[in-house]
Amino acid sequence: MHLLGVALDMDGLLFDTERIYFQVGQVLLQRRGHTFTLELQQKMMGRIGLSAIGQMIEHHGLDDDPVTLLAESDDVYGELLLAELRPMPGLDEWIERLKNSGLPFGLATSSRRKFVDQILPTTPWAHELAFVLTGDDVTHGKPNPEMYLKAADRLGVSPSQMLVLEDSGNGAKAAVSAGAVTVAVPNEHTRSHAFEDVHLVADSLADQRLWDLLP
């Protein structure tokens, strides 16, 4: 295995935003007389805006317009984001390990660009990123491989030479389908996901087995 670059998911991998998304789902569905569940959240994970909202509409048979419901979701998420944002355990140490490896690394997230632009300035390493891909940059969200094919292109490497870190089943499937060396780092919301054909299921960003993959 000869790695030449790294692509990182964001939600649930670098930051504990899945907890915030759960709160958003609760607010939206309580307004409509329904309950947001872990089952529905898992269906939505990794998908880009309208695709994720489509899962919510289909799951509960809502008659909402997807664009309008997405805008409402964005408003609630935006109100919670910076106040509730927390890094995942081991994030700072992992970023230092990446920097010391000498490999270029970037962000490949299904989040909307406007939210990524709020989160990255809160970090001391945003300027280290070789690229930033968001849900606004792809036509097909995860589990489609488009995101990671574009990430490899941005890095100028073959997908087989790119390490991808993902926390969700949809994200890991996208990376595996792209041909990347895929490591799943599940969190409390995604431990039950299927991570088929991944190279490794790591315990956390501090897992020594993950660190040992880097030069």
mmCIF file of C-alpha atoms in Angstrom:
data_model
loop_
_atom_site.group_PDB
_atom_site.id
_atom_site.type_symbol
_atom_site.label_atom_id
_atom_site.label_comp_id
_atom_site.label_asym_id
_atom_site.label_seq_id
_atom_site.Cartn_x
_atom_site.Cartn_y
_atom_site.Cartn_z
ATOM 1 C CA MET A 1 0.000 0.000 0.000
ATOM 2 C CA HIS A 2 1.526 3.267 -1.170
ATOM 3 C CA LEU A 3 -0.523 6.188 0.087
ATOM 4 C CA LEU A 4 -0.092 9.591 -1.546
ATOM 5 C CA GLY A 5 -2.967 11.549 0.001
ATOM 6 C CA VAL A 6 -5.785 11.539 2.539
ATOM 7 C CA ALA A 7 -9.458 12.553 2.334
ATOM 8 C CA LEU A 8 -11.409 13.182 5.527
ATOM 9 C CA ASP A 9 -15.135 13.191 6.129
ATOM 10 C CA MET A 10 -16.257 15.836 8.626
ATOM 11 C CA ASP A 11 -19.597 15.144 10.313
ATOM 12 C CA GLY A 12 -19.228 12.515 12.997
ATOM 13 C CA LEU A 13 -15.559 11.977 12.168
ATOM 14 C CA LEU A 14 -13.829 15.283 12.921
ATOM 15 C CA PHE A 15 -16.696 16.984 14.744
ATOM 16 C CA ASP A 16 -19.611 15.675 16.774
ATOM 17 C CA THR A 17 -22.185 17.259 14.494
ATOM 18 C CA GLU A 18 -24.386 14.165 14.308
ATOM 19 C CA ARG A 19 -25.611 15.116 17.771
ATOM 20 C CA ILE A 20 -26.625 18.520 16.396
ATOM 21 C CA TYR A 21 -28.304 16.982 13.348
ATOM 22 C CA PHE A 22 -30.307 14.776 15.716
ATOM 23 C CA GLN A 23 -31.519 17.870 17.558
ATOM 24 C CA VAL A 24 -32.477 19.462 14.226
ATOM 25 C CA GLY A 25 -34.415 16.366 13.220
ATOM 26 C CA GLN A 26 -36.225 16.371 16.545
ATOM 27 C CA VAL A 27 -37.259 20.013 16.125
ATOM 28 C CA LEU A 28 -38.465 19.559 12.538
ATOM 29 C CA LEU A 29 -40.503 16.449 13.243
ATOM 30 C CA GLN A 30 -41.923 17.630 16.570
ATOM 31 C CA ARG A 31 -43.364 20.562 14.641
ATOM 32 C CA ARG A 32 -45.131 17.982 12.459
ATOM 33 C CA GLY A 33 -46.281 15.584 15.152
ATOM 34 C CA HIS A 34 -43.599 12.961 14.552
ATOM 35 C CA THR A 35 -40.516 11.645 16.351
ATOM 36 C CA PHE A 36 -36.974 11.682 14.964
ATOM 37 C CA THR A 37 -35.298 8.303 15.424
ATOM 38 C CA LEU A 38 -31.829 6.853 15.113
ATOM 39 C CA GLU A 39 -33.150 4.666 12.296
ATOM 40 C CA LEU A 40 -34.085 7.732 10.243
ATOM 41 C CA GLN A 41 -30.848 9.535 11.086
ATOM 42 C CA GLN A 42 -28.870 6.581 9.773
ATOM 43 C CA LYS A 43 -30.800 6.675 6.506
ATOM 44 C CA MET A 44 -29.949 10.372 6.131
ATOM 45 C CA MET A 45 -26.253 10.165 7.059
ATOM 46 C CA GLY A 46 -23.775 11.022 4.322
ATOM 47 C CA ARG A 47 -26.439 12.215 1.903
ATOM 48 C CA ILE A 48 -26.423 15.728 0.508
ATOM 49 C CA GLY A 49 -29.129 18.285 1.378
ATOM 50 C CA LEU A 50 -32.210 17.449 -0.651
ATOM 51 C CA SER A 51 -31.427 13.738 -0.730
ATOM 52 C CA ALA A 52 -31.241 13.632 3.084
ATOM 53 C CA ILE A 53 -34.456 15.644 3.440
ATOM 54 C CA GLY A 54 -36.088 13.313 0.916
ATOM 55 C CA GLN A 55 -35.371 10.415 3.283
ATOM 56 C CA MET A 56 -37.199 12.261 6.076
ATOM 57 C CA ILE A 57 -40.181 13.049 3.858
ATOM 58 C CA GLU A 58 -40.424 9.480 2.590
ATOM 59 C CA HIS A 59 -39.951 7.916 6.030
ATOM 60 C CA HIS A 60 -42.875 9.817 7.559
ATOM 61 C CA GLY A 61 -44.991 10.426 4.455
ATOM 62 C CA LEU A 62 -44.707 14.198 4.885
ATOM 63 C CA ASP A 63 -46.357 16.505 2.380
ATOM 64 C CA ASP A 64 -43.690 19.223 2.791
ATOM 65 C CA ASP A 65 -41.899 20.667 -0.219
ATOM 66 C CA PRO A 66 -38.293 19.378 -0.014
ATOM 67 C CA VAL A 67 -36.720 22.764 -0.773
ATOM 68 C CA THR A 68 -38.808 24.505 1.888
ATOM 69 C CA LEU A 69 -38.113 21.806 4.473
ATOM 70 C CA LEU A 70 -34.378 21.948 3.727
ATOM 71 C CA ALA A 71 -34.409 25.712 4.254
ATOM 72 C CA GLU A 72 -36.164 25.227 7.601
ATOM 73 C CA SER A 73 -33.583 22.585 8.538
ATOM 74 C CA ASP A 74 -30.760 24.938 7.604
ATOM 75 C CA ASP A 75 -32.211 27.672 9.810
ATOM 76 C CA VAL A 76 -32.423 25.390 12.847
ATOM 77 C CA TYR A 77 -28.955 23.896 12.244
ATOM 78 C CA GLY A 78 -27.413 27.339 11.780
ATOM 79 C CA GLU A 79 -28.835 28.476 15.112
ATOM 80 C CA LEU A 80 -27.307 25.512 16.945
ATOM 81 C CA LEU A 81 -24.047 24.939 15.082
ATOM 82 C CA LEU A 82 -21.343 27.091 16.645
ATOM 83 C CA ALA A 83 -22.801 26.947 20.154
ATOM 84 C CA GLU A 84 -22.994 23.135 20.098
ATOM 85 C CA LEU A 85 -19.944 22.258 17.957
ATOM 86 C CA ARG A 86 -17.502 19.832 19.603
ATOM 87 C CA PRO A 87 -14.383 18.097 18.179
ATOM 88 C CA MET A 88 -14.275 14.322 18.175
ATOM 89 C CA PRO A 89 -11.822 12.750 20.652
ATOM 90 C CA GLY A 90 -8.243 12.761 19.396
ATOM 91 C CA LEU A 91 -8.862 15.249 16.574
ATOM 92 C CA ASP A 92 -5.959 17.610 17.285
ATOM 93 C CA GLU A 93 -3.485 14.750 17.706
ATOM 94 C CA TRP A 94 -4.676 13.112 14.480
ATOM 95 C CA ILE A 95 -4.237 16.354 12.527
ATOM 96 C CA GLU A 96 -0.691 16.681 13.890
ATOM 97 C CA ARG A 97 0.021 13.082 12.841
ATOM 98 C CA LEU A 98 -1.270 13.870 9.356
ATOM 99 C CA LYS A 99 0.890 16.978 9.096
ATOM 100 C CA ASN A 100 3.960 15.045 10.240
ATOM 101 C CA SER A 101 3.321 12.349 7.628
ATOM 102 C CA GLY A 102 3.905 14.846 4.836
ATOM 103 C CA LEU A 103 0.852 13.582 2.936
ATOM 104 C CA PRO A 104 -1.542 16.175 1.535
ATOM 105 C CA PHE A 105 -4.972 15.918 3.105
ATOM 106 C CA GLY A 106 -8.332 17.520 2.489
ATOM 107 C CA LEU A 107 -11.985 17.567 3.446
ATOM 108 C CA ALA A 108 -14.723 15.623 1.632
ATOM 109 C CA THR A 109 -17.988 16.315 3.418
ATOM 110 C CA SER A 110 -21.654 16.110 2.512
ATOM 111 C CA SER A 111 -22.263 19.270 4.538
ATOM 112 C CA ARG A 112 -23.303 22.419 2.731
ATOM 113 C CA ARG A 113 -20.540 24.893 1.901
ATOM 114 C CA LYS A 114 -22.065 27.644 4.033
ATOM 115 C CA PHE A 115 -21.785 25.475 7.157
ATOM 116 C CA VAL A 116 -18.263 24.280 6.362
ATOM 117 C CA ASP A 117 -17.299 27.950 6.020
ATOM 118 C CA GLN A 118 -18.540 28.511 9.577
ATOM 119 C CA ILE A 119 -16.764 25.507 11.066
ATOM 120 C CA LEU A 120 -13.304 25.700 9.478
ATOM 121 C CA PRO A 121 -12.386 29.164 10.820
ATOM 122 C CA THR A 122 -12.775 27.765 14.348
ATOM 123 C CA THR A 123 -9.853 25.365 13.713
ATOM 124 C CA PRO A 124 -6.110 26.104 13.730
ATOM 125 C CA TRP A 125 -5.514 23.776 10.750
ATOM 126 C CA ALA A 126 -7.937 24.947 8.058
ATOM 127 C CA HIS A 127 -5.033 26.444 6.079
ATOM 128 C CA GLU A 128 -3.371 23.006 6.004
ATOM 129 C CA LEU A 129 -6.141 21.496 3.860
ATOM 130 C CA ALA A 130 -5.158 20.670 0.293
ATOM 131 C CA PHE A 131 -8.801 20.860 -0.809
ATOM 132 C CA VAL A 132 -12.316 21.293 0.560
ATOM 133 C CA LEU A 133 -15.161 19.444 -1.149
ATOM 134 C CA THR A 134 -18.715 19.888 0.136
ATOM 135 C CA GLY A 135 -22.148 18.614 -0.733
ATOM 136 C CA ASP A 136 -22.493 21.640 -3.012
ATOM 137 C CA ASP A 137 -19.648 20.318 -5.184
ATOM 138 C CA VAL A 138 -21.235 17.004 -6.187
ATOM 139 C CA THR A 139 -24.343 15.945 -8.051
ATOM 140 C CA HIS A 140 -24.642 12.559 -6.354
ATOM 141 C CA GLY A 141 -24.136 12.304 -2.597
ATOM 142 C CA LYS A 142 -22.718 9.391 -0.663
ATOM 143 C CA PRO A 143 -23.003 6.353 -1.024
ATOM 144 C CA ASN A 144 -22.302 7.319 -4.652
ATOM 145 C CA PRO A 145 -18.486 7.419 -5.163
ATOM 146 C CA GLU A 146 -18.504 10.835 -6.892
ATOM 147 C CA MET A 147 -17.247 12.703 -3.806
ATOM 148 C CA TYR A 148 -14.171 10.512 -3.440
ATOM 149 C CA LEU A 149 -13.408 10.319 -7.129
ATOM 150 C CA LYS A 150 -13.308 14.119 -7.064
ATOM 151 C CA ALA A 151 -11.147 14.060 -3.937
ATOM 152 C CA ALA A 152 -8.586 11.837 -5.637
ATOM 153 C CA ASP A 153 -8.638 14.176 -8.625
ATOM 154 C CA ARG A 154 -8.020 17.178 -6.364
ATOM 155 C CA LEU A 155 -5.083 15.356 -4.799
ATOM 156 C CA GLY A 156 -3.797 14.319 -8.212
ATOM 157 C CA VAL A 157 -3.574 10.660 -7.194
ATOM 158 C CA SER A 158 -5.245 7.388 -8.064
ATOM 159 C CA PRO A 159 -8.115 6.531 -5.680
ATOM 160 C CA SER A 160 -6.180 3.383 -4.731
ATOM 161 C CA GLN A 161 -3.397 5.648 -3.407
ATOM 162 C CA MET A 162 -5.775 7.692 -1.251
ATOM 163 C CA LEU A 163 -6.693 6.978 2.361
ATOM 164 C CA VAL A 164 -10.277 7.891 3.299
ATOM 165 C CA LEU A 165 -11.627 8.167 6.835
ATOM 166 C CA GLU A 166 -15.378 7.812 7.273
ATOM 167 C CA ASP A 167 -17.714 7.324 10.219
ATOM 168 C CA SER A 168 -20.884 6.163 8.433
ATOM 169 C CA GLY A 169 -21.895 3.201 6.316
ATOM 170 C CA ASN A 170 -22.987 5.431 3.435
ATOM 171 C CA GLY A 171 -19.684 7.305 3.479
ATOM 172 C CA ALA A 172 -17.581 4.174 3.721
ATOM 173 C CA LYS A 173 -19.496 2.621 0.828
ATOM 174 C CA ALA A 174 -18.792 5.715 -1.286
ATOM 175 C CA ALA A 175 -15.065 5.513 -0.548
ATOM 176 C CA VAL A 176 -14.855 1.757 -1.152
ATOM 177 C CA SER A 177 -16.783 2.144 -4.427
ATOM 178 C CA ALA A 178 -14.313 4.818 -5.512
ATOM 179 C CA GLY A 179 -11.460 2.358 -4.947
ATOM 180 C CA ALA A 180 -9.914 4.175 -1.978
ATOM 181 C CA VAL A 181 -8.183 2.624 1.021
ATOM 182 C CA THR A 182 -11.053 3.098 3.446
ATOM 183 C CA VAL A 183 -10.947 3.235 7.226
ATOM 184 C CA ALA A 184 -14.177 3.418 9.195
ATOM 185 C CA VAL A 185 -14.080 5.319 12.477
ATOM 186 C CA PRO A 186 -17.608 4.809 13.807
ATOM 187 C CA ASN A 187 -19.087 6.931 16.565
ATOM 188 C CA GLU A 188 -21.931 6.273 18.995
ATOM 189 C CA HIS A 189 -24.478 6.960 16.235
ATOM 190 C CA THR A 190 -22.901 4.685 13.617
ATOM 191 C CA ARG A 191 -21.467 1.673 15.448
ATOM 192 C CA SER A 192 -24.250 -0.537 14.092
ATOM 193 C CA HIS A 193 -23.570 0.409 10.450
ATOM 194 C CA ALA A 194 -22.264 -2.138 7.983
ATOM 195 C CA PHE A 195 -18.700 -1.337 6.894
ATOM 196 C CA GLU A 196 -18.227 -3.855 4.131
ATOM 197 C CA ASP A 197 -14.835 -4.167 2.402
ATOM 198 C CA VAL A 198 -13.138 -1.447 4.467
ATOM 199 C CA HIS A 199 -9.430 -1.827 5.221
ATOM 200 C CA LEU A 200 -9.910 -1.233 8.951
ATOM 201 C CA VAL A 201 -12.593 -0.371 11.506
ATOM 202 C CA ALA A 202 -10.745 1.887 13.953
ATOM 203 C CA ASP A 203 -11.734 2.478 17.561
ATOM 204 C CA SER A 204 -11.177 6.229 17.301
ATOM 205 C CA LEU A 205 -8.918 8.821 15.678
ATOM 206 C CA ALA A 206 -6.334 7.813 18.299
ATOM 207 C CA ASP A 207 -6.243 4.161 17.193
ATOM 208 C CA GLN A 208 -2.598 3.200 16.682
ATOM 209 C CA ARG A 209 -3.538 0.925 13.793
ATOM 210 C CA LEU A 210 -4.827 3.969 11.927
ATOM 211 C CA TRP A 211 -1.723 6.004 12.710
ATOM 212 C CA ASP A 212 0.494 3.161 11.490
ATOM 213 C CA LEU A 213 -1.017 3.415 7.994
ATOM 214 C CA LEU A 214 0.708 6.776 7.492
ATOM 215 C CA PRO A 215 4.366 7.207 6.568
#
